[in-house]
C-alpha cells in the first residue's frame, strides 16, 4: 500500500459489524468482562481503548513499526520514553531539539540521574568520543527546530551498531508520509501528533512507535503505569486528520518552497533556512532518506525591529506557537519555543532576536506571500 492510501485505509475498523467507515468514539472508561478470567480485549481505557487502538495501529502501519502508543501530548510521549532509562545512563541528543524536549531533559531527566550530552548530530563525528558503556540512547530530531539541520539517520545507526544504544528519532516535522526512520535503523520514533498528524491546530496528542515487540511491551507497561494516554475523542480527531495527511503535506511543502524562494529575494531577509533549497547543507542527505522536505522555514531579518514588526503586522498568518496545521503560523523562537533555553546556548545555535520561524499551511501561496510582503514593509 502506498503512503497516501495507507493514511486512509491502513487500519480499518474491525471492532464492529456495522460497516462503519469512520472509527467509532468509544467514550467508555471501563469494559465489562464476559466472565471470570475473561476479557473482550478491553478492560479499562488507561490500558487500552478501541478508538485509541485504532489510531495506534494506523500510525504503526504508516511508520512500519511493530506497534505505536498514543499519548495525551507529544511531551507525555517523551516523558514516558525517558522512563526506559535509569540513574547513571547517558543520552546523546541533538543540541537543536524542540525546546520542550530540552526543558524536560534539563529539568526532569537530569534530576532523575540521567546525563544528557547535547551535540550537533548533523556532524556525527561529535558523537563518537561520547560513546561509552553508559550511553543508552542517541536521541535525534531531523530536521531540527528551528535551525533545520538534517541528521543522517542511517549513519547514526551505523555509528552505534553493535552497542546497547537505542536510536530514537523525533519524526514530527516530516511525518511518516515523508520519512520512515525505522526503515533507516531507528528503534523508537517520537511524534507530536499535535502537529501534522492531527493537522488542524485543534488537538494535542503524541505517539511513540516501537520497532520491535520487546520495546513495544516495555513502553506499554510504562504508559499503562504512568497513564498519560490519548482520549477517545482526540484519538478520533487524529485518525481523521491523518486521512488527509498526504494532501496536506504535499500542498504545504509546495507553498513552503514558493515562500522560501520568494523570501530569498527580499532585501530585509538576510538568511533563509529551508531544507528544500538545493544549497541547504542537509539537502542531499534529505533526498536520500526522505520523500520530501517538509514545510517548516526559519529566516532571519535585518534587525530585531523588523522581526517584531513582521510579527505584529501579519494578518492572514497567525502569530502563534505550534506548527503543522492547515493554518500558517509564525513564531518568535526567542520568546516562545526557546524562551527557557539559556541565552548563551541559544545564541550559540543562531537563535537570536532576528530569527523567525514559519510553519507553512495549506492556504494559497500567493496570499501568504502577499501577507509577508506587507508585513516586511
Ligand atoms: C511540539 C513538539 C513536541 C512536543 O509535542 P506536544 O504535543 O506539544 O507536547 C515534540 N517534538 C517536536 C519536534 C515538536 O514540534
Coordinates of C-alpha atoms and ligand atoms in Angstrom, one line a residue:
X1 CA 0.0 0.0 0.0
X2 CA 1.4 3.4 -0.9
X3 CA 1.6 6.0 1.9
X4 CA -1.3 8.1 0.6
X5 CA -3.5 5.0 0.5
X6 CA -2.2 3.9 3.9
X7 CA -3.2 7.2 5.5
X8 CA -6.8 6.3 4.7
X9 CA -7.0 2.5 4.8
X10 CA -4.1 1.1 6.8
X11 CA -6.2 0.5 10.0
X12 CA -9.8 -0.3 9.0
X13 CA -12.1 -0.6 12.0
X14 CA -12.7 -4.2 13.0
X15 CA -14.4 -3.7 16.3
X16 CA -17.9 -3.5 15.0
X17 CA -20.1 -5.3 12.5
X18 CA -21.9 -2.2 11.5
X19 CA -19.8 -1.4 8.4
X20 CA -18.8 1.9 10.0
X21 CA -16.4 3.8 7.7
X22 CA -15.3 6.3 10.4
X23 CA -13.9 4.8 13.6
X24 CA -16.5 5.0 16.5
X25 CA -15.6 7.1 19.6
X26 CA -15.7 4.5 22.4
X27 CA -16.3 7.0 25.2
X28 CA -16.1 4.4 27.9
X29 CA -13.7 4.3 30.9
X30 CA -14.2 0.7 31.5
X31 CA -15.4 -2.5 29.8
X32 CA -17.5 -5.4 31.3
X33 CA -16.0 -8.8 31.5
X34 CA -17.9 -11.7 29.8
X35 CA -16.9 -14.0 32.7
X36 CA -14.3 -14.6 35.4
X37 CA -10.8 -14.5 33.9
X38 CA -12.3 -13.4 30.6
X39 CA -11.8 -10.1 28.7
X40 CA -13.2 -8.7 25.5
X41 CA -9.6 -7.5 24.9
X42 CA -10.5 -4.2 26.6
X43 CA -10.6 -3.8 30.4
X44 CA -10.0 -0.2 31.4
X45 CA -9.3 2.7 29.0
X46 CA -5.9 3.6 30.5
X47 CA -4.7 0.1 29.4
X48 CA -6.4 0.3 26.0
X49 CA -9.5 1.8 24.3
X50 CA -10.7 0.7 20.9
X51 CA -10.6 4.2 19.4
X52 CA -7.1 4.8 20.7
X53 CA -6.0 1.4 19.5
X54 CA -7.3 2.3 16.0
X55 CA -5.1 5.5 15.9
X56 CA -2.1 3.5 17.2
X57 CA -2.5 0.8 14.6
X58 CA -2.7 3.4 11.9
X59 CA 0.4 5.2 13.0
X60 CA 2.3 1.9 13.5
X61 CA 1.4 0.9 9.9
X62 CA 2.4 4.2 8.4
X63 CA 5.8 4.1 10.2
X64 CA 6.4 0.4 9.6
X65 CA 6.8 -0.2 13.3
X66 CA 5.8 -3.2 15.4
X67 CA 3.4 -1.0 17.4
X68 CA 2.5 2.5 18.3
X69 CA 1.3 4.1 21.6
X70 CA -0.9 7.2 21.7
X71 CA -0.4 9.8 24.4
X72 CA -2.2 12.9 25.5
X73 CA 0.6 15.1 24.2
X74 CA 4.0 14.8 22.4
X75 CA 5.7 15.7 25.7
X76 CA 3.8 13.0 27.5
X77 CA 5.2 10.5 24.9
X78 CA 8.7 11.7 25.5
X79 CA 8.4 11.8 29.3
X80 CA 7.1 8.2 29.2
X81 CA 10.0 7.2 26.9
X82 CA 12.5 8.6 29.4
X83 CA 11.3 6.1 31.9
X84 CA 13.2 3.4 30.0
X85 CA 16.4 4.8 31.5
X86 CA 17.9 4.6 34.9
X87 CA 20.1 6.9 37.0
X88 CA 23.6 7.0 35.6
X89 CA 22.5 6.3 32.0
X90 CA 23.8 8.7 29.4
X91 CA 21.9 10.0 26.4
X92 CA 23.4 11.8 23.4
X93 CA 20.9 14.3 22.0
X94 CA 20.7 16.8 19.1
X95 CA 21.5 20.2 20.5
X96 CA 18.9 22.0 18.4
X97 CA 16.0 20.0 19.8
X98 CA 12.4 21.1 20.3
X99 CA 12.6 23.5 23.3
X100 CA 10.1 21.4 25.3
X101 CA 12.3 18.3 25.0
X102 CA 15.3 20.3 26.2
X103 CA 13.2 21.6 29.2
X104 CA 12.2 18.0 30.0
X105 CA 15.8 16.7 29.8
X106 CA 17.3 19.5 31.7
X107 CA 14.7 19.8 34.5
X108 CA 13.3 16.3 34.9
X109 CA 15.7 13.8 33.3
X110 CA 18.8 15.3 34.9
X111 CA 17.1 15.4 38.3
X112 CA 16.4 11.7 37.8
X113 CA 20.1 11.0 37.4
X114 CA 20.4 10.9 33.6
X115 CA 23.3 12.5 31.9
X116 CA 22.4 14.3 28.6
X117 CA 25.1 15.3 26.2
X118 CA 24.0 17.8 23.5
X119 CA 25.8 17.8 20.2
X120 CA 25.2 18.9 16.6
X121 CA 24.0 15.5 15.2
X122 CA 24.3 16.8 11.7
X123 CA 28.0 16.2 12.4
X124 CA 28.1 12.7 13.9
X125 CA 31.9 12.8 14.5
X126 CA 30.9 14.8 17.6
X127 CA 29.1 11.8 19.0
X128 CA 31.9 9.3 18.7
X129 CA 34.1 10.5 21.6
X130 CA 31.0 10.5 23.9
X131 CA 30.1 6.8 23.3
X132 CA 30.7 4.6 26.4
X133 CA 29.0 1.6 28.0
X134 CA 26.9 4.1 29.9
X135 CA 25.4 5.5 26.7
X136 CA 21.9 4.2 26.3
X137 CA 20.4 6.3 23.6
X138 CA 21.0 8.6 20.7
X139 CA 18.1 11.0 20.5
X140 CA 17.8 12.8 17.2
X141 CA 15.4 15.3 15.7
X142 CA 15.6 15.9 12.0
X143 CA 15.2 18.4 10.5
X144 CA 15.8 20.4 13.7
X145 CA 13.8 23.1 15.3
X146 CA 14.3 25.9 14.4
X147 CA 17.6 25.7 12.5
X148 CA 16.5 23.0 10.1
X149 CA 19.7 20.9 10.4
X150 CA 19.5 17.4 8.9
X151 CA 20.9 14.3 10.6
X152 CA 21.9 11.3 8.5
X153 CA 19.8 8.6 10.2
X154 CA 21.5 5.5 8.7
X155 CA 24.9 6.9 9.5
X156 CA 23.7 7.5 13.1
X157 CA 22.6 3.8 13.2
X158 CA 26.0 2.7 11.8
X159 CA 27.8 4.7 14.5
X160 CA 26.1 2.9 17.4
X161 CA 25.8 -0.5 15.7
X162 CA 26.8 -3.4 18.0
X163 CA 26.3 -1.4 21.1
X164 CA 23.3 -1.5 23.5
X165 CA 22.2 2.0 22.4
X166 CA 18.7 2.9 21.3
X167 CA 18.3 5.2 18.2
X168 CA 15.4 7.4 18.9
X169 CA 14.1 9.8 16.3
X170 CA 11.6 12.6 16.6
X171 CA 9.9 12.5 13.2
X172 CA 7.3 15.2 13.9
X173 CA 8.5 17.6 11.1
X174 CA 8.5 15.1 8.3
X175 CA 5.8 12.6 9.4
X176 CA 5.6 9.0 8.1
X177 CA 4.3 10.4 4.9
X178 CA 7.8 11.8 4.0
X179 CA 10.2 9.8 6.2
X180 CA 10.3 6.4 7.9
X181 CA 13.1 6.3 10.4
X182 CA 12.6 2.7 11.4
X183 CA 13.5 1.6 7.9
X184 CA 16.7 3.6 8.3
X185 CA 17.6 1.9 11.6
X186 CA 15.7 3.8 14.3
X187 CA 14.4 1.8 17.3
X188 CA 11.8 4.2 18.5
X189 CA 10.0 7.1 16.8
X190 CA 8.6 10.0 18.6
X191 CA 5.7 12.2 17.3
X192 CA 4.0 15.2 18.4
X193 CA 0.7 14.3 16.8
X194 CA -0.5 17.7 17.7
X195 CA 1.3 19.0 14.6
X196 CA 1.0 17.5 11.1
X197 CA -0.7 14.2 12.0
X198 CA -3.8 15.8 13.6
X199 CA -3.1 18.7 11.3
X200 CA -5.8 21.3 12.3
X201 CA -4.4 23.1 15.3
X202 CA -7.3 21.6 17.4
X203 CA -5.9 18.6 19.2
X204 CA -3.0 17.8 21.4
X205 CA -1.5 14.3 21.0
X206 CA 1.7 12.3 20.9
X207 CA 2.9 8.9 19.7
X208 CA 5.8 6.5 20.3
X209 CA 6.4 3.9 17.7
X210 CA 8.5 0.9 18.6
X211 CA 10.4 -1.1 16.1
X212 CA 10.1 -4.4 17.9
X213 CA 7.9 -6.4 20.2
X214 CA 10.2 -6.1 23.2
X215 CA 10.3 -2.3 23.2
X216 CA 6.6 -2.1 22.5
X217 CA 5.9 -4.2 25.5
X218 CA 8.2 -2.2 27.8
X219 CA 6.7 1.1 26.6
X220 CA 3.1 -0.2 27.0
X221 CA 3.8 -1.2 30.6
X222 CA 5.2 2.3 31.4
X223 CA 2.3 4.0 29.6
X224 CA -0.3 2.0 31.5
X225 CA 1.5 2.7 34.7
X226 CA 2.0 6.4 34.3
X227 CA -1.2 7.0 32.4
X228 CA -0.8 9.9 30.0
X229 CA -3.0 8.2 27.4
X230 CA -4.9 9.8 24.5
X231 CA -8.6 10.3 25.0
X232 CA -11.1 8.5 22.7
X233 CA -12.3 11.8 21.1
X234 CA -8.7 13.1 20.4
X235 CA -7.9 9.6 19.0
X236 CA -10.8 10.0 16.6
X237 CA -9.6 13.5 15.7
X238 CA -6.1 12.5 14.9
X239 CA -7.3 9.5 12.9
X240 CA -9.5 11.8 10.9
X241 CA -6.6 14.2 10.5
X242 CA -4.3 11.5 9.1
X243 CA -6.8 10.7 6.3
X244 CA -5.8 14.0 4.6
X245 CA -2.1 13.9 5.7
X246 CA -0.8 13.2 2.1
X247 CA -2.7 16.1 0.6
X248 CA -1.7 18.5 3.4
X249 CA 2.0 17.5 3.4
X250 CA 2.2 18.0 -0.4
X251 CA 0.4 21.3 -0.5
X252 CA 2.2 22.8 2.5
X253 CA 5.6 21.7 1.1
X254 CA 4.7 23.3 -2.3
X255 CA 3.8 26.5 -0.6
X256 CA 6.9 26.4 1.6
X257 CA 9.2 26.1 -1.5
X258 CA 7.5 29.1 -3.1
X259 CA 7.8 31.2 0.0
X260 CA 11.4 30.2 0.7
X261 CA 12.4 31.2 -2.8
X262 CA 10.5 34.5 -2.5
X263 CA 11.9 35.3 0.9
X264 CA 15.4 35.0 -0.6
X265 CA 14.7 37.9 -2.9
X266 CA 13.6 40.2 -0.1
X267 CA 16.1 42.9 0.8
X268 CA 15.2 42.8 4.6
X269 CA 15.7 39.0 4.7
X270 CA 19.3 38.0 5.5
X271 CA 19.1 34.2 5.6
X272 CA 16.5 31.5 4.8
X273 CA 16.7 28.0 6.3
X274 CA 14.6 25.6 4.3
X275 CA 15.8 22.0 3.7
X276 CA 14.2 22.0 0.2
X277 CA 16.6 24.7 -1.1
X278 CA 19.2 22.8 -3.1
X279 CA 22.1 24.7 -1.5
X280 CA 20.8 23.9 2.1
X281 CA 23.6 21.8 3.8
X282 CA 21.2 19.0 4.6
X283 CA 19.5 18.9 1.1
X284 CA 21.5 15.9 -0.3
X285 CA 21.1 13.7 2.8
X286 CA 17.4 14.6 2.9
X287 CA 16.8 13.5 -0.7
X288 CA 18.4 10.1 0.3
X289 CA 16.4 9.5 3.5
X290 CA 13.1 11.2 2.9
X291 CA 10.5 11.6 0.3
X292 CA 10.0 15.3 1.0
X293 CA 11.5 18.3 2.8
X294 CA 8.5 19.3 4.9
X295 CA 7.1 22.8 5.2
X296 CA 9.0 24.5 8.0
X297 CA 11.0 27.6 7.2
X298 CA 13.2 29.7 9.5
X299 CA 14.6 33.0 8.3
X300 CA 16.5 36.0 9.7
X301 CA 15.8 39.6 9.0
X302 CA 18.0 42.7 9.1
X303 CA 17.0 43.8 12.7
X304 CA 15.1 43.0 15.8
X305 CA 12.7 45.9 14.9
X306 CA 11.9 44.2 11.5
X307 CA 11.3 40.8 13.2
X308 CA 8.9 42.4 15.7
X309 CA 7.2 44.4 13.0
X310 CA 6.6 41.3 11.0
X311 CA 5.0 39.5 14.0
X312 CA 2.7 42.4 14.6
X313 CA 1.8 43.1 11.0
X314 CA 0.9 39.7 9.7
X315 CA -2.8 39.4 9.1
X316 CA -3.5 36.1 7.4
X317 CA -0.6 34.3 9.0
X318 CA -1.2 33.9 12.8
X319 CA 1.4 34.9 15.3
X320 CA 1.2 31.7 17.4
X321 CA 3.2 28.8 18.8
X322 CA 2.9 25.4 17.3
X323 CA 3.2 24.1 13.7
X324 CA 2.0 21.6 11.2
X325 CA -1.7 22.7 10.9
X326 CA -3.7 23.9 8.0
X327 CA -3.2 27.5 9.2
X328 CA 0.1 29.1 8.6
X329 CA 1.7 30.2 11.9
X330 CA 4.7 32.4 12.6
X331 CA 6.7 32.0 15.8
X332 CA 9.3 34.0 17.6
X333 CA 11.7 31.3 18.9
X334 CA 13.4 33.7 21.3
X335 CA 10.3 34.5 23.3
X336 CA 8.3 31.4 22.6
X337 CA 9.6 27.9 21.8
X338 CA 13.1 28.6 23.1
X339 CA 12.4 31.0 26.0
X340 CA 13.6 28.5 28.5
X341 CA 16.9 27.7 26.7
X342 CA 19.8 29.5 28.4
X343 CA 20.8 32.6 26.4
X344 CA 24.4 31.5 25.7
X345 CA 23.2 28.1 24.3
X346 CA 20.5 29.8 22.3
X347 CA 22.8 32.3 20.7
X348 CA 25.5 29.7 20.0
X349 CA 22.8 27.9 17.9
X350 CA 21.9 31.1 16.0
X351 CA 18.6 31.6 17.7
X352 CA 18.6 35.3 18.2
X353 CA 16.2 38.3 18.1
X354 CA 16.3 38.4 14.3
X355 CA 15.1 34.9 13.7
X356 CA 11.5 34.0 12.8
X357 CA 10.0 30.6 12.2
X358 CA 7.2 29.9 9.8
X359 CA 5.0 26.9 9.7
X360 CA 3.5 27.0 6.3
X361 CA -0.1 25.9 6.0
X362 CA -2.3 25.0 3.0
X363 CA -3.6 28.4 2.1
X364 CA -2.8 29.9 -1.3
X365 CA 0.9 30.6 -1.6
X366 CA 0.1 33.8 -3.3
X367 CA -2.0 35.1 -0.4
X368 CA 0.7 34.0 2.1
X369 CA 3.4 35.8 0.1
X370 CA 1.3 38.9 -0.1
X371 CA 0.8 38.9 3.6
X372 CA 4.6 38.5 4.3
X373 CA 5.3 41.3 1.7
X374 CA 3.1 43.8 3.5
X375 CA 4.4 42.7 6.9
X376 CA 8.0 43.1 5.8
X377 CA 7.1 46.6 4.6
Ligands
LIG1 C1 5.6 20.2 19.5 C2 6.7 19.2 19.5 C3 6.9 18.3 20.6 C4 6.0 18.3 21.8 O1 4.7 17.9 21.5 P1 3.4 18.5 22.2 O2 2.3 17.8 21.5 O3 3.3 20.0 22.1 O4 3.5 18.1 23.6 C5 8.0 17.5 20.5 N1 8.8 17.5 19.4 C6 8.6 18.3 18.4 C7 9.6 18.3 17.2 C8 7.6 19.2 18.4 O5 7.4 20.1 17.4

